Short mmCIF file of N, CA and C in Angstrom, two decimals:
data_model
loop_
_atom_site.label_atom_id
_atom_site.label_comp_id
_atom_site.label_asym_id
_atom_site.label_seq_id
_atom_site.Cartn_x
_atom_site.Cartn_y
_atom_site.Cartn_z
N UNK A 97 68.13 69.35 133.41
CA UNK A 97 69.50 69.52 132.96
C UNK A 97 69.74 68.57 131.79
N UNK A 98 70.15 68.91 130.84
CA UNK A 98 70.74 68.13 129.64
C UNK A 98 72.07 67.87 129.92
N UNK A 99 72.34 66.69 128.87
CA UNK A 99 73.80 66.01 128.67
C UNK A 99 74.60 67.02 127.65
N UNK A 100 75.45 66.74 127.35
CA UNK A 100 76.54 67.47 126.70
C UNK A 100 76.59 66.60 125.16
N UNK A 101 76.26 67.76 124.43
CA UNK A 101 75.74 67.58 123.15
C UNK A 101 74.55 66.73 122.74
N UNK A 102 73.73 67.01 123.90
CA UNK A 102 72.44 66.90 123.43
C UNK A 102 71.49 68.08 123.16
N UNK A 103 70.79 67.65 122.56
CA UNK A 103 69.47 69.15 122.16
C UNK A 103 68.74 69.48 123.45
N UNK A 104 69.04 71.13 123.18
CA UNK A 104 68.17 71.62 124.74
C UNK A 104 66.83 71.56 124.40
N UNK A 105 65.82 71.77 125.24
CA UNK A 105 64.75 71.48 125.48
C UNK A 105 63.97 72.49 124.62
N UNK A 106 62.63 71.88 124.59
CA UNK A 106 62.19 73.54 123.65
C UNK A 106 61.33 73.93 124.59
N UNK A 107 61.52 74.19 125.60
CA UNK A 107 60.66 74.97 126.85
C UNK A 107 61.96 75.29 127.76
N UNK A 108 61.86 76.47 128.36
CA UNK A 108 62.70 76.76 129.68
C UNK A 108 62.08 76.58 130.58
N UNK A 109 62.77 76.55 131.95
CA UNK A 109 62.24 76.29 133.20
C UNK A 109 60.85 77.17 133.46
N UNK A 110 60.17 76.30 133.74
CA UNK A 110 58.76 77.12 134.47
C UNK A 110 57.87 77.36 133.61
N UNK A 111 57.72 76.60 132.53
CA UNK A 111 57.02 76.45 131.36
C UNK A 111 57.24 77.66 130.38
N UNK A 112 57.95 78.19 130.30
CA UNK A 112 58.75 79.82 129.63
C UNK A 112 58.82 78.84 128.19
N UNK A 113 58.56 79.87 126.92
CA UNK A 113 58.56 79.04 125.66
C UNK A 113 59.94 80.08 125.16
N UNK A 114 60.65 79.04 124.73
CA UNK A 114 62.23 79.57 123.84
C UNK A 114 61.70 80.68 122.61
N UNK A 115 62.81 81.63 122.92
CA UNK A 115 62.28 83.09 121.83
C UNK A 115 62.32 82.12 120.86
N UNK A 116 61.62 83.21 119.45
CA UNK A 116 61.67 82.69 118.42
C UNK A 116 62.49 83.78 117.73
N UNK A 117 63.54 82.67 116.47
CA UNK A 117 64.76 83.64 116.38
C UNK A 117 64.29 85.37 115.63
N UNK A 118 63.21 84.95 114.83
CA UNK A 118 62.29 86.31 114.15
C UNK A 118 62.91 87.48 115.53
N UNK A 119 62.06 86.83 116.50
CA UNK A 119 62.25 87.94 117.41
C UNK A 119 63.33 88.78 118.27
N UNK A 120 64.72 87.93 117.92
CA UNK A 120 65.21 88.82 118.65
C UNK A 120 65.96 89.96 117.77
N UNK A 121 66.19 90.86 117.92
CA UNK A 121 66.44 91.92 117.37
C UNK A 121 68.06 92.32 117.40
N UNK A 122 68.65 92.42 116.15
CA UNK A 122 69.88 92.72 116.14
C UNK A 122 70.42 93.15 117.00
N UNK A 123 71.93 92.90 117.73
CA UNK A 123 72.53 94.09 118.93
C UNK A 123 73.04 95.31 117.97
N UNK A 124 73.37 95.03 116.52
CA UNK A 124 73.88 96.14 115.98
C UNK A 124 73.02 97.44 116.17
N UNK A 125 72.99 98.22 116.09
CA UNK A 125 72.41 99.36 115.92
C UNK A 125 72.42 99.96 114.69
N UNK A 126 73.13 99.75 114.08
CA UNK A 126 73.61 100.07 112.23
C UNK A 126 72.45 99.32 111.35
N UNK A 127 71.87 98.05 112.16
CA UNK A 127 71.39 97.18 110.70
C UNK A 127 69.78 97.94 110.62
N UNK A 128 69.62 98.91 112.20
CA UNK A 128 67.91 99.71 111.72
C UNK A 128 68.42 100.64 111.17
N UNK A 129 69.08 100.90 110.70
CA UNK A 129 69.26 102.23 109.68
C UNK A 129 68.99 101.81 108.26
N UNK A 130 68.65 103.06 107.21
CA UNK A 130 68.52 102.73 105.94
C UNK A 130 69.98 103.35 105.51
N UNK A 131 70.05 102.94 104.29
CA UNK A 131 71.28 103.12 103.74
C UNK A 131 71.96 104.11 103.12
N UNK A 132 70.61 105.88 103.80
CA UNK A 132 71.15 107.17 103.71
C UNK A 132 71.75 107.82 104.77
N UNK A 133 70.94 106.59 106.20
CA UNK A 133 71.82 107.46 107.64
C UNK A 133 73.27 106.55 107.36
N UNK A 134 73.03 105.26 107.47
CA UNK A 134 74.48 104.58 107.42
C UNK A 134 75.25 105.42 106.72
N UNK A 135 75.39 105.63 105.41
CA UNK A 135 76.63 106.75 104.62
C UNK A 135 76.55 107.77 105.36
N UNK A 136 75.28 108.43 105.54
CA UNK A 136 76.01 109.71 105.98
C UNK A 136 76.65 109.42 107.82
N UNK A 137 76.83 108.74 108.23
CA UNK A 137 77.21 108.43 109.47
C UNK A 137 78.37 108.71 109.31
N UNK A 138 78.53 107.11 107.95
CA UNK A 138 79.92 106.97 108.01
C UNK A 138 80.50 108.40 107.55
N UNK A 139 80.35 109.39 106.99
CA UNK A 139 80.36 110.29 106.78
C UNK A 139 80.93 111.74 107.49
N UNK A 140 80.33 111.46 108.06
CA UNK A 140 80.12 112.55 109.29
C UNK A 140 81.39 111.66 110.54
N UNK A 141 81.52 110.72 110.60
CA UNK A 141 83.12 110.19 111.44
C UNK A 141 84.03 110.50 110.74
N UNK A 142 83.99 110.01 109.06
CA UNK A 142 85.26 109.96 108.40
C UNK A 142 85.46 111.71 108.67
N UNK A 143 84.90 112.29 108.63
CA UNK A 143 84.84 113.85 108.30
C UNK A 143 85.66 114.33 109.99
N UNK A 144 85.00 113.73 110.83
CA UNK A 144 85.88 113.95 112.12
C UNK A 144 86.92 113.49 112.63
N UNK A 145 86.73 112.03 112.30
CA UNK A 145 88.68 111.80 112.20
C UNK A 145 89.48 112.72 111.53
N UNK A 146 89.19 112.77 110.22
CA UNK A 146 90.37 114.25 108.91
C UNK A 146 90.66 115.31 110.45
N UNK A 147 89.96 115.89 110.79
CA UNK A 147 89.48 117.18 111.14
C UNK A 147 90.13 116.85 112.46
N UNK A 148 90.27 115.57 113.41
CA UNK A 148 90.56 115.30 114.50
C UNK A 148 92.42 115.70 114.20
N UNK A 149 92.81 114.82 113.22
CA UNK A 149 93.89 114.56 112.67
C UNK A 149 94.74 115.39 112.69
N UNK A 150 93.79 116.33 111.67
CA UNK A 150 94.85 117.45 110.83
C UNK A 150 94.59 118.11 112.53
N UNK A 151 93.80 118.83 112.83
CA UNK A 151 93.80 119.82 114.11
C UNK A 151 95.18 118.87 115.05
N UNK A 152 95.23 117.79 115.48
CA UNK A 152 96.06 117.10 116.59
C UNK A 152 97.82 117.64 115.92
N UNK A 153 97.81 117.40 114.57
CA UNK A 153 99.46 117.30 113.88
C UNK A 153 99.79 119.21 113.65
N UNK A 154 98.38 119.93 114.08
CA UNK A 154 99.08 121.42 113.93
C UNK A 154 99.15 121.22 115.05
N UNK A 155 98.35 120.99 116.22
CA UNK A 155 99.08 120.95 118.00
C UNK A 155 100.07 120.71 118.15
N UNK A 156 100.34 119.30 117.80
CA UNK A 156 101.60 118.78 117.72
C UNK A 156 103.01 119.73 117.37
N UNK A 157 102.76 120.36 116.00
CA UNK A 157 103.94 120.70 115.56
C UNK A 157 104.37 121.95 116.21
N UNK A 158 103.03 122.98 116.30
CA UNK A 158 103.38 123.93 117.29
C UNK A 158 104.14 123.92 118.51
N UNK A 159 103.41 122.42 119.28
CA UNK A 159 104.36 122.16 120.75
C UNK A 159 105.71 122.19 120.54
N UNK A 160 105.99 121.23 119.39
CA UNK A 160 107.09 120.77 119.41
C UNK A 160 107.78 122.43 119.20
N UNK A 161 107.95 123.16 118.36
CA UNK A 161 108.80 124.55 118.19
C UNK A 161 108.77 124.84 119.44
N UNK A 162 107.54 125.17 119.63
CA UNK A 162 107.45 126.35 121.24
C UNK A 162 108.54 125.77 122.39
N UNK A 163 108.37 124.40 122.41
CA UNK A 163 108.83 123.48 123.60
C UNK A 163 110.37 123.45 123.14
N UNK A 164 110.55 123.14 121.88
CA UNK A 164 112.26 122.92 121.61
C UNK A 164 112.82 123.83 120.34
N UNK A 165 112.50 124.71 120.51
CA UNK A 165 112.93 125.86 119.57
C UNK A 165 114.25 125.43 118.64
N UNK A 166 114.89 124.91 119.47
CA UNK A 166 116.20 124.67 118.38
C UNK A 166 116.93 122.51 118.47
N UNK A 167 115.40 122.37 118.18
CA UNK A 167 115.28 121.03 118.20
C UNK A 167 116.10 120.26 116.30
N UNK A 168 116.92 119.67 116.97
CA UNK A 168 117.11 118.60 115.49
C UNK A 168 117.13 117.66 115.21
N UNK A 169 117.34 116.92 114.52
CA UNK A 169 116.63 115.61 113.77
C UNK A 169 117.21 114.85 115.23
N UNK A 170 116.02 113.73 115.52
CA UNK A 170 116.68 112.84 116.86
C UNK A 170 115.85 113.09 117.83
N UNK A 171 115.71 112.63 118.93
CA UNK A 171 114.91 112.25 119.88
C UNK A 171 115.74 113.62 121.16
N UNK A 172 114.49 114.59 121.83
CA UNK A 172 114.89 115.83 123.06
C UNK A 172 114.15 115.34 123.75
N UNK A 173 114.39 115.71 124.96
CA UNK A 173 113.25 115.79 125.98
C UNK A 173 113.32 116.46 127.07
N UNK A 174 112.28 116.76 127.53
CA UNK A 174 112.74 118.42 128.65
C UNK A 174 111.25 117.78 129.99
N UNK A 175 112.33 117.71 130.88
CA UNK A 175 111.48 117.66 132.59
C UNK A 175 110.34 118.97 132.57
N UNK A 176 109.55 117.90 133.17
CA UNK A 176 107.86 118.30 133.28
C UNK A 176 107.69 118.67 134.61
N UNK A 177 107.82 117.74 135.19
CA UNK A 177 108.33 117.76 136.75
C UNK A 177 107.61 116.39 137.18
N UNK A 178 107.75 116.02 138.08
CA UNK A 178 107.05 114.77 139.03
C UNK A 178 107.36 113.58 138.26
N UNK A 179 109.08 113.75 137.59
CA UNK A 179 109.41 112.56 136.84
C UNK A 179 108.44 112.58 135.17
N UNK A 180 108.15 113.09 135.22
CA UNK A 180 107.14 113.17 133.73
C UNK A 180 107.79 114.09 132.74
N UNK A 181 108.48 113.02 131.61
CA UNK A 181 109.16 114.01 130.77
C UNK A 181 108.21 114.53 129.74
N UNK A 182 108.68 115.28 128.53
CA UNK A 182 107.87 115.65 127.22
C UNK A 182 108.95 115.08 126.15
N UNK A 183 108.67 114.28 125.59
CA UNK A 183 109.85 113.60 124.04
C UNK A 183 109.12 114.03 123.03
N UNK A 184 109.85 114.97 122.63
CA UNK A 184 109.83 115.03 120.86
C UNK A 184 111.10 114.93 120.04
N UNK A 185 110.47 113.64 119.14
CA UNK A 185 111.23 113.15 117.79
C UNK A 185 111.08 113.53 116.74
N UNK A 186 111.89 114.46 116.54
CA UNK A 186 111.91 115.24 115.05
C UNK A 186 112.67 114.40 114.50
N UNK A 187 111.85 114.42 113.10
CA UNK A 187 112.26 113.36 111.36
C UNK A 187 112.14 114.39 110.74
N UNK A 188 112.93 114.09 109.14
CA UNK A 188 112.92 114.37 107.64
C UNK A 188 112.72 113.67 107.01
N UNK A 189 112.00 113.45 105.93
CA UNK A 189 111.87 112.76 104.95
C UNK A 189 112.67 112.72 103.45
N UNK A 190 113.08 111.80 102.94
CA UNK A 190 114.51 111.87 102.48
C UNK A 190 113.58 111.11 101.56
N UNK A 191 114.24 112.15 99.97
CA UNK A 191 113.28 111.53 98.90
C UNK A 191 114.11 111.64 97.93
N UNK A 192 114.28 110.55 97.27
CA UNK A 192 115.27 110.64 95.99
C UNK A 192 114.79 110.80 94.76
N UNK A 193 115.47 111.31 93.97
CA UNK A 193 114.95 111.97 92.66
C UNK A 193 114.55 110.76 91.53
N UNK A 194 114.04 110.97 90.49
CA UNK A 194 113.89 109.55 89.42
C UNK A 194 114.96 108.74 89.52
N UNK A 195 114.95 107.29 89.01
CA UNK A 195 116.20 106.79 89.51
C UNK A 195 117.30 106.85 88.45
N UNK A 196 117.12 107.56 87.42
CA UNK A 196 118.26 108.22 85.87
C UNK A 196 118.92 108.92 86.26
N UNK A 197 118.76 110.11 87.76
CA UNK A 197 119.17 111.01 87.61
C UNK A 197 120.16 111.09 89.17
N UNK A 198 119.41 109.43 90.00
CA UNK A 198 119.70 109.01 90.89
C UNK A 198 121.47 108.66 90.43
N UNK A 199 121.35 107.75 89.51
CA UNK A 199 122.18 106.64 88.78
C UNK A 199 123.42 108.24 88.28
N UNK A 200 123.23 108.66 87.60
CA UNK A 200 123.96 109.71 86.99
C UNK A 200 125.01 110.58 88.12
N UNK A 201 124.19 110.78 89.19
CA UNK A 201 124.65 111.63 90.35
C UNK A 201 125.52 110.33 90.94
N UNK A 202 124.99 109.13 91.22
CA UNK A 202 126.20 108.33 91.58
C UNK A 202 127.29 107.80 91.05
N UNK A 203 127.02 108.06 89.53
CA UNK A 203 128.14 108.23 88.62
C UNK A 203 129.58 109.14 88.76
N UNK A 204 128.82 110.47 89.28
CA UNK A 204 129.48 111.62 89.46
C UNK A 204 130.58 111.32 90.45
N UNK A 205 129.54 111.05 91.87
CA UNK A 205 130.42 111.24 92.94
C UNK A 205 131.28 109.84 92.94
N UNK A 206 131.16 109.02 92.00
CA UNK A 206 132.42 107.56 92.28
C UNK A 206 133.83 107.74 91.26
N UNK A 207 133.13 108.65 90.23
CA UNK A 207 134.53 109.35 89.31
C UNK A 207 135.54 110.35 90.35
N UNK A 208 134.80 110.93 90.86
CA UNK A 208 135.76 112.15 92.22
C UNK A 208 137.27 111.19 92.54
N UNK A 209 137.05 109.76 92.09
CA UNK A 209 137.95 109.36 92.45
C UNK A 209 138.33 108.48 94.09
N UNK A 210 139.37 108.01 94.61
CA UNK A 210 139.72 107.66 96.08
C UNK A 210 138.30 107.07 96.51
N UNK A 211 137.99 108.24 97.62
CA UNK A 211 136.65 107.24 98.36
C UNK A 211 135.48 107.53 97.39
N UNK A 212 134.78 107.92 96.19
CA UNK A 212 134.29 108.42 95.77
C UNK A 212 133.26 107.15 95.21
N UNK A 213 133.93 105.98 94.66
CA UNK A 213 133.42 104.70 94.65
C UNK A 213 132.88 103.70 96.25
N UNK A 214 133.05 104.58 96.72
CA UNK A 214 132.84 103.75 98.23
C UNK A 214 131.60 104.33 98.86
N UNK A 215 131.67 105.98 98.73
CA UNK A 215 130.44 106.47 98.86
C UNK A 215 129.21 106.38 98.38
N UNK A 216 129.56 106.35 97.12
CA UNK A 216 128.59 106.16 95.67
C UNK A 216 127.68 104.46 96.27
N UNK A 217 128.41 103.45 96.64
CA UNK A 217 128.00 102.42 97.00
C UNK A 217 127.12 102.22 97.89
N UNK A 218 127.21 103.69 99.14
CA UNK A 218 127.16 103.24 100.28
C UNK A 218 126.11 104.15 101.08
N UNK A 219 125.86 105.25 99.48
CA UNK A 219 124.76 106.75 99.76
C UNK A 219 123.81 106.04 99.39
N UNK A 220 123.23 105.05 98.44
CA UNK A 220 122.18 104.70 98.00
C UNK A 220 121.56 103.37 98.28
N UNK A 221 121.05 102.62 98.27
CA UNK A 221 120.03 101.42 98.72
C UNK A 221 119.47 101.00 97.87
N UNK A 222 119.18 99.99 96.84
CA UNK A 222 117.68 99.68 96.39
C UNK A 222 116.93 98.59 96.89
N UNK A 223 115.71 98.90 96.58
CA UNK A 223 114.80 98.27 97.33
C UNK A 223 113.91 97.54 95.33
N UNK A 224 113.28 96.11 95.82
CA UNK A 224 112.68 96.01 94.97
C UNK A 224 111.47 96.01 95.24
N UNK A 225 110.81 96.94 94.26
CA UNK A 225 109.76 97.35 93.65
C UNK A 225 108.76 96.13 93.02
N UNK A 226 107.42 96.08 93.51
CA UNK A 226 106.53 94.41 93.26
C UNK A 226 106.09 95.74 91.41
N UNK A 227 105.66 94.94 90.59
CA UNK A 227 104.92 95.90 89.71
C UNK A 227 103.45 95.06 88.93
N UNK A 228 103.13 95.69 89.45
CA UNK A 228 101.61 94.33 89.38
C UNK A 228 101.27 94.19 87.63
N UNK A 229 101.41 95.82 86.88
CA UNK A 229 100.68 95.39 85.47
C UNK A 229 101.61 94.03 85.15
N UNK A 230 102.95 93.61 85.14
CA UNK A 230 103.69 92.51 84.49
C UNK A 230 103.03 91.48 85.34
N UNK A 231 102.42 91.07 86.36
CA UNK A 231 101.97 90.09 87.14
C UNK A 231 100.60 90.44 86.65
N UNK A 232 99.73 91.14 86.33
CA UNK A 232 98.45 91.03 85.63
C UNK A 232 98.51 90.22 84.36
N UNK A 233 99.59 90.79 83.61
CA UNK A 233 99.98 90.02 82.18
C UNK A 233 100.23 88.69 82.48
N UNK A 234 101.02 88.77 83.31
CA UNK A 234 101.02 86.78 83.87
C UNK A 234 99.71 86.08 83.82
N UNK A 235 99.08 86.62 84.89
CA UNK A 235 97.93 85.66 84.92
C UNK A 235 96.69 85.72 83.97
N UNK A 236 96.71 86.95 83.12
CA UNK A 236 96.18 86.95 81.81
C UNK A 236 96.61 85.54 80.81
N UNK A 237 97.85 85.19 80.78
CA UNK A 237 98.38 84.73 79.87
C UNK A 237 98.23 83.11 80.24
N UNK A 238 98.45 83.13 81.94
CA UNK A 238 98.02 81.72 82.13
C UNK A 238 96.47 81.25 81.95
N UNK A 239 95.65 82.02 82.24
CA UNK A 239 94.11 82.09 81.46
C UNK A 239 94.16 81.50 80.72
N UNK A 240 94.82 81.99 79.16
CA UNK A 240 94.83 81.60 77.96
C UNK A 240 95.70 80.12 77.90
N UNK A 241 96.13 79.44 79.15
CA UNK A 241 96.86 78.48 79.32
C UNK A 241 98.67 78.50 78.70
N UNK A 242 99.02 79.76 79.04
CA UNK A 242 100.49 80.19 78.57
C UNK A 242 101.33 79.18 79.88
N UNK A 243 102.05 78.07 79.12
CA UNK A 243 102.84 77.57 79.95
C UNK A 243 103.86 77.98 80.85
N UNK A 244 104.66 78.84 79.68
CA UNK A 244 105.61 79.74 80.46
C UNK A 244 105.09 80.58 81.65
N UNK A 245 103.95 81.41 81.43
CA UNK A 245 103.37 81.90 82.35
C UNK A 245 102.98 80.94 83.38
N UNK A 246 102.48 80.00 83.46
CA UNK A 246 102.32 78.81 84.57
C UNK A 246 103.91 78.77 85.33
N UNK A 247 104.90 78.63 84.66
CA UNK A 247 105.93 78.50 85.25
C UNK A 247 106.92 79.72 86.41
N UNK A 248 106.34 80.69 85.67
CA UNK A 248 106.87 81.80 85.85
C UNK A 248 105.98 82.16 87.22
N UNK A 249 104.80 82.13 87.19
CA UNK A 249 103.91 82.17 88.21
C UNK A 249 103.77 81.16 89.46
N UNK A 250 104.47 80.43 89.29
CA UNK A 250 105.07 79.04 90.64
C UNK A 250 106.15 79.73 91.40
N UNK A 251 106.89 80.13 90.47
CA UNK A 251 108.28 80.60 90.74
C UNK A 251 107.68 81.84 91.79
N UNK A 252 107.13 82.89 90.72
CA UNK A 252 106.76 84.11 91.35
C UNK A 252 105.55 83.98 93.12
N UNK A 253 105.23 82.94 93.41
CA UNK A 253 104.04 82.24 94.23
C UNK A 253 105.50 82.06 95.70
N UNK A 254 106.60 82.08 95.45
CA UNK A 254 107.31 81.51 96.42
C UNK A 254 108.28 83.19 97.02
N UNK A 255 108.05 84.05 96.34
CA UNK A 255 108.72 85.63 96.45
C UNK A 255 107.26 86.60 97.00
N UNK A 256 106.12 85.83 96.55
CA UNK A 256 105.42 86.96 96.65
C UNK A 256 104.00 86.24 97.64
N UNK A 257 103.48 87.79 98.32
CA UNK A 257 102.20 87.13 99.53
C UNK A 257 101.43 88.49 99.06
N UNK A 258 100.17 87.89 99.62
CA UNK A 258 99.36 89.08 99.12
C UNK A 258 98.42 88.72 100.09
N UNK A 259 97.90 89.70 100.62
CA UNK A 259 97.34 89.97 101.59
C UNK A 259 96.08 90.98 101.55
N UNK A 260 94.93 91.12 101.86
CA UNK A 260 93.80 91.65 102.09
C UNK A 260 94.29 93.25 102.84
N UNK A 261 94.25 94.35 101.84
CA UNK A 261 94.20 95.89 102.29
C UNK A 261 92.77 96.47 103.15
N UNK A 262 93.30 97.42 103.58
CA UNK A 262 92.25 98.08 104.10
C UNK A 262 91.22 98.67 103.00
N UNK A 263 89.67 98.76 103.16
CA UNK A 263 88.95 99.47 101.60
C UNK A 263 88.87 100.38 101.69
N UNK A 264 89.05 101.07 100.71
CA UNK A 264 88.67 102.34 100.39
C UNK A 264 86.95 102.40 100.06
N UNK A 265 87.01 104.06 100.62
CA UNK A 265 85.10 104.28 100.40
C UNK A 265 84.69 105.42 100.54
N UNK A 266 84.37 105.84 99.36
CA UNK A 266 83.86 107.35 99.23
C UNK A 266 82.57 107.97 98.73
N UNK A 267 82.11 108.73 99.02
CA UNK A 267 80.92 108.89 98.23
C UNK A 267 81.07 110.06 97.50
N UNK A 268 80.76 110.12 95.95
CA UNK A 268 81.57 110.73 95.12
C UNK A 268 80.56 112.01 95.04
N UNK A 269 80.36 113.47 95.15
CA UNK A 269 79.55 114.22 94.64
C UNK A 269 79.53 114.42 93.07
N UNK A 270 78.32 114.53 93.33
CA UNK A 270 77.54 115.06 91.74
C UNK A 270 78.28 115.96 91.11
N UNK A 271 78.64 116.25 89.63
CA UNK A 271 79.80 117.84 89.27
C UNK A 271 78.56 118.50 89.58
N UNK A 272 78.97 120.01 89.71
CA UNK A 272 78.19 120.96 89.48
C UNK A 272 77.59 120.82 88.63
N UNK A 273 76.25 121.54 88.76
CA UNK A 273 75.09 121.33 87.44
C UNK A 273 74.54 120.26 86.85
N UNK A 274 75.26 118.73 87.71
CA UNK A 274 74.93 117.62 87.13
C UNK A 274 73.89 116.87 88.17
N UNK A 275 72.61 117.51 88.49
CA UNK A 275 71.94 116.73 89.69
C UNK A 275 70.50 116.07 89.48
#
């Protein structure tokens, strides 16, 4: 028995000699592949998730009609029996037009007059928008040691986080005729 943080022995019990690390063999199963099964693996999943997906959201949408025929926006639900309901939450997606034409239309309805300024206020939301080319230009400019840009980029360091996305990964086919 060894002490605690001391070096284990280089023999195991019963004169057994410690693997050598050469030998033990990855648990991955991915790293014996060459790097035409790996893609096409990944390949052949990405291809069955799509396919899992899209097939699950036509199930889906079908249930939902068949089951609530005259279902509207908001949360139904209809007894299964044995206490086991079925909930379907029907959404819309609500998409506003460029924001010129956004701005113009809320123009409209706050001239109507009375509540017309109250609505106009109270139909729309903005949200701010990050826009990276002007933050590329930033740190281009601090490169070149642009002070202002140093400053501007402290400032901007206390509004903004950036965080590691998921990757993208595709394997691109050849055009036609190009092989």
């Amino acid at each position: 028995m060894t002490e605690w943080g001391s070096q284990p022995p280089a023999t195991w019990e019963h004169g057994m000699q410690a693997p050598i690390a050469q030998e033990i063999k990855s648990l991955n199963p991915w790293d014996d592949m060459n790097e035409d099964a790996l893609l096409l693996l990944w390949q052949e999943k990405k291809d069955a998730i799509a396919k899992a997906t899209a097939d699950e959201m036509d199930l889906r949408k079908y249930i939902v009609k068949r089951e609530f025929p005259k279902a509207q926006e908001g949360t139904t639900r209809k007894d299964l029996g044995n206490g086991y309901q079925l909930k379907a939450v029907v959404k819309y997606n609500y998409t506003l037009a460029a924001n010129d034409v956004v701005e113009k239309c809320l123009d409209h309805i706050a001239a109507l007059g009375n509540e017309g300024p109250f609505i106009a206020d109270r139909l729309v939301s903005w949200k701010a928008s990050f826009l990276k080319t002007e933050y590329n230009d930033l740190l281009d400019r601090k490169e070149k040691g642009d002070e202002r840009a140093i400053k501007i980029l402290n400032i901007v360091e206390q509004m903004l986080t950036i965080k590691e996305a998921a990757p993208e990964l595709d394997i691109i086919e050849p055009k036609k005729g190009k092989k």
